[in-house]
PDB file of C-alpha atoms in Angstrom:
ATOM      1  CA  MET A1457      28.313 -42.283 -87.388  1.00 46.00           C
ATOM      2  CA  ALA A1458      25.021 -42.705 -85.559  1.00 48.00           C
ATOM      3  CA  LYS A1459      26.258 -40.769 -82.524  1.00 48.00           C
ATOM      4  CA  TYR A1460      27.015 -37.691 -84.643  1.00 43.00           C
ATOM      5  CA  ILE A1461      23.551 -37.717 -86.234  1.00 43.00           C
ATOM      6  CA  ILE A1462      21.798 -38.145 -82.881  1.00 45.00           C
ATOM      7  CA  ALA A1463      23.849 -35.390 -81.238  1.00 44.00           C
ATOM      8  CA  LEU A1464      23.145 -32.979 -84.070  1.00 43.00           C
ATOM      9  CA  LEU A1465      19.424 -33.674 -83.801  1.00 43.00           C
ATOM     10  CA  LEU A1466      19.500 -33.097 -80.037  1.00 44.00           C
ATOM     11  CA  SER A1467      21.333 -29.808 -80.456  1.00 43.00           C
ATOM     12  CA  ALA A1468      18.945 -28.642 -83.160  1.00 42.00           C
ATOM     13  CA  LEU A1469      15.940 -29.533 -81.030  1.00 40.00           C
ATOM     14  CA  ALA A1470      17.310 -27.681 -78.017  1.00 41.00           C
ATOM     15  CA  GLY A1471      18.104 -24.638 -80.096  1.00 41.00           C
ATOM     16  CA  ALA A1472      14.577 -24.535 -81.329  1.00 38.00           C
ATOM     17  CA  ALA A1473      12.678 -25.203 -78.246  1.00 37.00           C
ATOM     18  CA  CYS A1474      37.499 -29.792 -60.608  1.00 50.00           C
ATOM     19  CA  SER A1475      38.655 -26.621 -62.131  1.00 42.00           C
ATOM     20  CA  GLY A1476      41.339 -26.470 -64.805  1.00 42.00           C
ATOM     21  CA  THR A1477      42.744 -24.366 -67.588  1.00 40.00           C
ATOM     22  CA  ALA A1478      44.279 -24.862 -71.007  1.00 41.00           C
ATOM     23  CA  ALA A1479      46.439 -22.579 -73.094  1.00 40.00           C
ATOM     24  CA  ALA A1480      44.792 -20.979 -76.111  1.00 43.00           C
ATOM     25  CA  PRO A1481      45.973 -22.432 -79.426  1.00 47.00           C
ATOM     26  CA  ASP A1482      47.130 -19.076 -80.760  1.00 44.00           C
ATOM     27  CA  GLY A1483      47.919 -17.185 -77.570  1.00 42.00           C
ATOM     28  CA  GLY A1484      44.367 -15.814 -77.260  1.00 43.00           C
ATOM     29  CA  GLY A1485      43.566 -14.630 -80.770  1.00 40.00           C
ATOM     30  CA  GLY A1486      41.435 -17.392 -82.435  1.00 41.00           C
ATOM     31  CA  SER A1487      39.026 -17.055 -85.336  1.00 40.00           C
ATOM     32  CA  THR A1488      35.849 -18.942 -86.066  1.00 36.00           C
ATOM     33  CA  GLY A1489      35.844 -18.509 -89.848  1.00 37.00           C
ATOM     34  CA  ALA A1490      33.054 -16.855 -91.811  1.00 36.00           C
ATOM     35  CA  ASP A1491      30.696 -19.830 -91.778  1.00 43.00           C
ATOM     36  CA  SER A1492      31.395 -21.104 -88.246  1.00 54.00           C
ATOM     37  CA  PRO A1493      28.630 -21.115 -85.612  1.00 71.00           C
ATOM     38  CA  SER A1494      28.937 -18.738 -82.681  1.00 87.00           C
ATOM     39  CA  GLY A1495      32.197 -19.247 -80.789  1.00 94.00           C
ATOM     40  CA  VAL A1496      33.412 -22.360 -82.625  1.00 96.00           C
ATOM     41  CA  VAL A1497      37.171 -22.515 -83.198  1.00 96.00           C
ATOM     42  CA  ILE A1498      38.165 -24.546 -86.248  1.00 94.00           C
ATOM     43  CA  GLY A1499      41.000 -27.041 -85.845  1.00 95.00           C
ATOM     44  CA  PRO A1500      41.976 -30.722 -85.999  1.00 93.00           C
ATOM     45  CA  LEU A1501      39.216 -33.188 -85.154  1.00 89.00           C
ATOM     46  CA  ASP A1502      39.592 -34.878 -81.791  1.00 90.00           C
ATOM     47  CA  ASN A1503      40.370 -38.611 -81.878  1.00 91.00           C
ATOM     48  CA  HIS A1504      41.555 -39.442 -78.353  1.00 93.00           C
ATOM     49  CA  CYS A1505      38.933 -42.193 -78.039  1.00 94.00           C
ATOM     50  CA  THR A1506      39.958 -43.876 -81.298  1.00 92.00           C
ATOM     51  CA  GLY A1507      41.929 -47.076 -80.779  1.00 85.00           C
ATOM     52  CA  SER A1508      44.948 -48.256 -82.758  1.00 83.00           C
ATOM     53  CA  ASP A1509      42.625 -50.478 -84.815  1.00 87.00           C
ATOM     54  CA  GLY A1510      40.428 -47.506 -85.715  1.00 84.00           C
ATOM     55  CA  GLY A1511      37.634 -48.610 -83.400  1.00 89.00           C
ATOM     56  CA  LEU A1512      36.064 -46.509 -80.650  1.00 91.00           C
ATOM     57  CA  THR A1513      37.328 -46.867 -77.092  1.00 93.00           C
ATOM     58  CA  VAL A1514      34.387 -46.733 -74.672  1.00 95.00           C
ATOM     59  CA  GLN A1515      34.313 -46.567 -70.869  1.00 95.00           C
ATOM     60  CA  PRO A1516      30.908 -47.780 -69.611  1.00 95.00           C
ATOM     61  CA  VAL A1517      29.378 -45.785 -66.759  1.00 95.00           C
ATOM     62  CA  GLY A1518      28.855 -47.432 -63.389  1.00 93.00           C
ATOM     63  CA  VAL A1519      27.554 -46.414 -59.972  1.00 94.00           C
ATOM     64  CA  CYS A1520      27.885 -42.851 -58.697  1.00 94.00           C
ATOM     65  CA  GLN A1521      29.690 -42.915 -55.349  1.00 93.00           C
ATOM     66  CA  VAL A1522      28.092 -39.778 -53.938  1.00 92.00           C
ATOM     67  CA  ILE A1523      30.346 -37.246 -52.210  1.00 89.00           C
ATOM     68  CA  ASP A1524      27.538 -35.231 -50.615  1.00 84.00           C
ATOM     69  CA  PRO A1525      24.138 -36.960 -50.227  1.00 84.00           C
ATOM     70  CA  THR A1526      22.345 -33.592 -50.295  1.00 83.00           C
ATOM     71  CA  THR A1527      23.371 -33.171 -53.952  1.00 84.00           C
ATOM     72  CA  VAL A1528      21.615 -36.303 -55.244  1.00 84.00           C
ATOM     73  CA  PRO A1529      18.975 -35.249 -57.807  1.00 83.00           C
ATOM     74  CA  ALA A1530      15.410 -35.283 -56.514  1.00 80.00           C
ATOM     75  CA  ASN A1531      14.405 -37.384 -59.518  1.00 82.00           C
ATOM     76  CA  ALA A1532      17.248 -39.878 -59.053  1.00 82.00           C
ATOM     77  CA  ALA A1533      15.013 -42.870 -59.811  1.00 81.00           C
ATOM     78  CA  SER A1534      14.588 -41.662 -63.408  1.00 83.00           C
ATOM     79  CA  CYS A1535      18.240 -40.772 -64.068  1.00 89.00           C
ATOM     80  CA  ASN A1536      19.503 -44.073 -65.552  1.00 84.00           C
ATOM     81  CA  VAL A1537      22.357 -43.789 -63.034  1.00 89.00           C
ATOM     82  CA  SER A1538      22.621 -45.522 -59.656  1.00 88.00           C
ATOM     83  CA  PHE A1539      23.584 -43.282 -56.721  1.00 92.00           C
ATOM     84  CA  ASP A1540      25.390 -44.815 -53.719  1.00 91.00           C
ATOM     85  CA  THR A1541      25.206 -42.330 -50.860  1.00 85.00           C
ATOM     86  CA  ALA A1542      27.502 -44.428 -48.646  1.00 79.00           C
ATOM     87  CA  GLY A1543      30.472 -44.879 -50.973  1.00 58.00           C
ATOM     88  CA  GLY A1544      31.760 -41.471 -52.037  1.00 50.00           C
ATOM     89  CA  THR A1545      33.839 -40.605 -48.994  1.00 50.00           C
ATOM     90  CA  GLY A1546      35.252 -44.012 -48.090  1.00 45.00           C
ATOM     91  CA  ASP A1547      38.904 -45.010 -47.847  1.00 43.00           C
ATOM     92  CA  GLY A1548      40.865 -43.697 -50.789  1.00 44.00           C
ATOM     93  CA  GLY A1549      37.900 -41.738 -52.114  1.00 45.00           C
ATOM     94  CA  VAL A1550      38.806 -38.956 -54.519  1.00 43.00           C
ATOM     95  CA  VAL A1551      36.443 -36.021 -54.702  1.00 48.00           C
ATOM     96  CA  THR A1552      37.608 -34.364 -57.908  1.00 51.00           C
ATOM     97  CA  SER A1553      40.021 -34.940 -60.774  1.00 53.00           C
ATOM     98  CA  THR A1554      42.608 -32.826 -62.536  1.00 60.00           C
ATOM     99  CA  ASP A1555      43.392 -35.559 -65.054  1.00 77.00           C
ATOM    100  CA  TYR A1556      42.106 -33.552 -67.980  1.00 90.00           C
ATOM    101  CA  GLY A1557      42.588 -34.375 -71.638  1.00 91.00           C
ATOM    102  CA  PRO A1558      43.440 -31.841 -74.347  1.00 93.00           C
ATOM    103  CA  THR A1559      41.022 -29.027 -75.082  1.00 96.00           C
ATOM    104  CA  MET A1560      39.097 -29.757 -78.279  1.00 97.00           C
ATOM    105  CA  TYR A1561      38.420 -27.706 -81.395  1.00 97.00           C
ATOM    106  CA  GLY A1562      34.997 -27.619 -83.025  1.00 96.00           C
ATOM    107  CA  SER A1563      31.697 -28.087 -81.246  1.00 96.00           C
ATOM    108  CA  ALA A1564      31.546 -31.840 -80.602  1.00 96.00           C
ATOM    109  CA  GLY A1565      33.771 -34.601 -79.262  1.00 96.00           C
ATOM    110  CA  ASP A1566      34.163 -37.338 -76.678  1.00 97.00           C
ATOM    111  CA  ASP A1567      34.758 -36.470 -73.034  1.00 97.00           C
ATOM    112  CA  ASP A1568      38.189 -37.009 -71.476  1.00 96.00           C
ATOM    113  CA  ASP A1569      37.378 -40.532 -70.228  1.00 95.00           C
ATOM    114  CA  CYS A1570      35.524 -41.761 -73.347  1.00 96.00           C
ATOM    115  CA  LYS A1571      32.207 -42.061 -71.488  1.00 97.00           C
ATOM    116  CA  TYR A1572      30.154 -39.402 -73.274  1.00 97.00           C
ATOM    117  CA  TYR A1573      29.740 -37.805 -76.689  1.00 97.00           C
ATOM    118  CA  VAL A1574      29.342 -34.061 -76.049  1.00 98.00           C
ATOM    119  CA  SER A1575      28.185 -31.331 -78.424  1.00 97.00           C
ATOM    120  CA  TRP A1576      27.362 -27.671 -77.923  1.00 97.00           C
ATOM    121  CA  THR A1577      25.940 -24.545 -79.493  1.00 97.00           C
ATOM    122  CA  ALA A1578      25.966 -21.010 -78.102  1.00 97.00           C
ATOM    123  CA  THR A1579      23.904 -17.879 -78.299  1.00 96.00           C
ATOM    124  CA  PRO A1580      25.672 -15.035 -80.159  1.00 94.00           C
ATOM    125  CA  ILE A1581      28.840 -14.332 -78.179  1.00 94.00           C
ATOM    126  CA  VAL A1582      29.511 -10.691 -77.357  1.00 92.00           C
ATOM    127  CA  LYS A1583      32.127  -9.475 -74.895  1.00 95.00           C
ATOM    128  CA  ASN A1584      30.656  -8.445 -71.519  1.00 95.00           C
ATOM    129  CA  ALA A1585      27.222  -9.833 -72.381  1.00 95.00           C
ATOM    130  CA  ASN A1586      25.545 -12.993 -71.116  1.00 95.00           C
ATOM    131  CA  THR A1587      26.162 -16.108 -73.187  1.00 96.00           C
ATOM    132  CA  PHE A1588      24.176 -19.344 -72.898  1.00 96.00           C
ATOM    133  CA  PHE A1589      25.382 -22.723 -74.137  1.00 97.00           C
ATOM    134  CA  THR A1590      23.142 -25.615 -75.126  1.00 97.00           C
ATOM    135  CA  VAL A1591      25.064 -28.775 -74.261  1.00 98.00           C
ATOM    136  CA  SER A1592      23.973 -32.257 -75.376  1.00 98.00           C
ATOM    137  CA  ALA A1593      25.490 -35.478 -74.054  1.00 98.00           C
ATOM    138  CA  LEU A1594      25.067 -39.126 -75.033  1.00 97.00           C
ATOM    139  CA  ARG A1595      26.557 -42.184 -73.339  1.00 96.00           C
ATOM    140  CA  LEU A1596      29.031 -43.780 -75.720  1.00 96.00           C
ATOM    141  CA  ALA A1597      28.191 -47.269 -74.443  1.00 95.00           C
ATOM    142  CA  ASP A1598      24.566 -47.196 -75.621  1.00 94.00           C
ATOM    143  CA  MET A1599      24.022 -43.736 -77.154  1.00 95.00           C
ATOM    144  CA  MET A1600      21.313 -42.916 -74.600  1.00 95.00           C
ATOM    145  CA  PRO A1601      20.892 -39.337 -73.312  1.00 96.00           C
ATOM    146  CA  VAL A1602      22.962 -38.435 -70.249  1.00 96.00           C
ATOM    147  CA  SER A1603      20.252 -37.320 -67.837  1.00 95.00           C
ATOM    148  CA  CYS A1604      20.624 -35.710 -64.399  1.00 94.00           C
ATOM    149  CA  ALA A1605      24.255 -34.717 -65.066  1.00 95.00           C
ATOM    150  CA  GLY A1606      23.937 -31.236 -63.497  1.00 93.00           C
ATOM    151  CA  VAL A1607      26.382 -29.767 -66.015  1.00 96.00           C
ATOM    152  CA  ARG A1608      28.694 -27.083 -64.624  1.00 95.00           C
ATOM    153  CA  PRO A1609      31.080 -24.957 -66.716  1.00 96.00           C
ATOM    154  CA  ASP A1610      34.679 -24.051 -65.918  1.00 95.00           C
ATOM    155  CA  VAL A1611      35.713 -21.042 -68.014  1.00 97.00           C
ATOM    156  CA  SER A1612      39.178 -19.549 -68.524  1.00 97.00           C
ATOM    157  CA  LEU A1613      41.137 -17.386 -70.933  1.00 97.00           C
ATOM    158  CA  SER A1614      44.466 -18.202 -69.259  1.00 95.00           C
ATOM    159  CA  ILE A1615      45.709 -19.785 -66.054  1.00 92.00           C
ATOM    160  CA  SER A1616      45.182 -16.465 -64.257  1.00 95.00           C
ATOM    161  CA  HIS A1617      42.105 -15.129 -66.067  1.00 97.00           C
ATOM    162  CA  GLY A1618      38.732 -16.808 -65.681  1.00 95.00           C
ATOM    163  CA  ALA A1619      35.036 -16.012 -65.718  1.00 96.00           C
ATOM    164  CA  PRO A1620      32.564 -16.689 -62.904  1.00 93.00           C
ATOM    165  CA  ALA A1621      30.497 -19.833 -63.344  1.00 89.00           C
ATOM    166  CA  PRO A1622      26.754 -19.942 -62.628  1.00 91.00           C
ATOM    167  CA  ALA A1623      26.006 -20.702 -58.992  1.00 85.00           C
ATOM    168  CA  ASN A1624      23.745 -23.680 -59.685  1.00 87.00           C
ATOM    169  CA  PRO A1625      23.963 -26.779 -61.896  1.00 89.00           C
ATOM    170  CA  SER A1626      22.534 -26.309 -65.384  1.00 94.00           C
ATOM    171  CA  THR A1627      18.879 -26.922 -66.179  1.00 93.00           C
ATOM    172  CA  GLU A1628      18.101 -30.048 -68.188  1.00 95.00           C
ATOM    173  CA  ILE A1629      15.713 -28.781 -70.868  1.00 96.00           C
ATOM    174  CA  ALA A1630      15.303 -32.133 -72.637  1.00 97.00           C
ATOM    175  CA  PRO A1631      16.737 -35.603 -71.948  1.00 95.00           C
ATOM    176  CA  GLY A1632      20.512 -35.179 -72.038  1.00 96.00           C
ATOM    177  CA  VAL A1633      20.277 -31.522 -73.146  1.00 98.00           C
ATOM    178  CA  TYR A1634      21.291 -28.685 -70.812  1.00 97.00           C
ATOM    179  CA  GLN A1635      21.115 -24.901 -70.844  1.00 97.00           C
ATOM    180  CA  VAL A1636      24.441 -23.745 -69.411  1.00 97.00           C
ATOM    181  CA  GLY A1637      24.873 -20.158 -68.322  1.00 96.00           C
ATOM    182  CA  PRO A1638      24.794 -17.280 -68.161  1.00 96.00           C
ATOM    183  CA  ILE A1639      28.522 -16.840 -68.738  1.00 96.00           C
ATOM    184  CA  LYS A1640      29.998 -13.384 -69.260  1.00 96.00           C
ATOM    185  CA  PHE A1641      33.271 -13.247 -71.203  1.00 97.00           C
ATOM    186  CA  ASP A1642      35.083 -10.032 -70.249  1.00 96.00           C
ATOM    187  CA  ALA A1643      37.833 -10.105 -72.895  1.00 97.00           C
ATOM    188  CA  SER A1644      38.305 -11.036 -76.522  1.00 96.00           C
ATOM    189  CA  GLY A1645      40.334 -14.129 -77.345  1.00 96.00           C
ATOM    190  CA  THR A1646      40.241 -17.901 -77.429  1.00 97.00           C
ATOM    191  CA  TRP A1647      38.774 -19.168 -74.186  1.00 97.00           C
ATOM    192  CA  THR A1648      38.568 -22.693 -72.800  1.00 97.00           C
ATOM    193  CA  VAL A1649      35.137 -23.834 -71.636  1.00 98.00           C
ATOM    194  CA  ARG A1650      35.149 -27.147 -69.780  1.00 97.00           C
ATOM    195  CA  PHE A1651      31.806 -28.828 -69.130  1.00 97.00           C
ATOM    196  CA  HIS A1652      31.676 -31.013 -66.004  1.00 96.00           C
ATOM    197  CA  PHE A1653      29.170 -33.854 -65.601  1.00 96.00           C
ATOM    198  CA  PHE A1654      28.006 -35.456 -62.325  1.00 94.00           C
ATOM    199  CA  GLU A1655      30.297 -33.465 -60.055  1.00 91.00           C
ATOM    200  CA  GLU A1656      28.502 -34.957 -57.042  1.00 90.00           C
ATOM    201  CA  CYS A1657      30.144 -38.301 -57.911  1.00 92.00           C
ATOM    202  CA  SER A1658      33.599 -39.292 -56.705  1.00 91.00           C
ATOM    203  CA  ASP A1659      36.083 -39.635 -59.564  1.00 90.00           C
ATOM    204  CA  ALA A1660      38.065 -42.373 -57.813  1.00 89.00           C
ATOM    205  CA  GLN A1661      36.502 -45.144 -59.886  1.00 90.00           C
ATOM    206  CA  GLU A1662      37.226 -45.476 -63.607  1.00 92.00           C
ATOM    207  CA  ASP A1663      33.544 -46.068 -64.347  1.00 94.00           C
ATOM    208  CA  SER A1664      32.304 -43.139 -62.255  1.00 94.00           C
ATOM    209  CA  PRO A1665      29.657 -41.044 -64.049  1.00 95.00           C
ATOM    210  CA  HIS A1666      31.868 -38.026 -63.251  1.00 95.00           C
ATOM    211  CA  GLY A1667      33.231 -36.639 -66.511  1.00 95.00           C
ATOM    212  CA  HIS A1668      34.459 -33.510 -68.299  1.00 96.00           C
ATOM    213  CA  ALA A1669      35.010 -32.218 -71.809  1.00 97.00           C
ATOM    214  CA  ALA A1670      36.708 -28.940 -72.794  1.00 98.00           C
ATOM    215  CA  PHE A1671      36.386 -26.886 -75.982  1.00 97.00           C
ATOM    216  CA  TYR A1672      38.013 -23.745 -77.346  1.00 97.00           C
ATOM    217  CA  VAL A1673      35.533 -20.888 -77.684  1.00 97.00           C
ATOM    218  CA  ASN A1674      36.241 -17.705 -79.627  1.00 96.00           C
ATOM    219  CA  VAL A1675      35.129 -14.368 -78.166  1.00 96.00           C
ATOM    220  CA  PRO A1676      35.303 -11.513 -80.695  1.00 94.00           C
TER     221      PRO A1676
END
């Protein structure tokens, strides 16, 4: 329960202050409901990190095996993540992953590998206008903010219809809180927005900081 309270507080504070696709749940039509925040698609709560005993499955985060040393954050010493610039391209190294979990409804859930608790809010979504997302992430292992993740979005309406992603990693506006965008949705419907974390890290290791979480987003 604590992770939900912390994530909500982070999102509220921010509001005040591997490509992939997934099919839309209703063929592109989705509705947020009268009381839903901007873009949120209502549906079943995600529980892919819930074990058979009802407990939470957690994958602790280990060392980042860096793919490209030039992408290591300048403030790496303060990131609470260790970066190994010699390990990312070794034998059997895997640069990216397409092992994505199901796209989630709502505005919060655990990432595909059960490393992070991710929540988001969005500015009012209007077709053909810039949209910004505020994305908050906490490590499930200790509920600490996920800093230096360089969040990048992957945005699609269908397997053949996407939207350009921002050229640079997202700005971290508070510890573990990122401003993602601008993103311009050029059609109405239920889009999939996948947030990628630590893309400079190889995804070959199970405990790699590399992660991703996808949500349905309604565009009126």
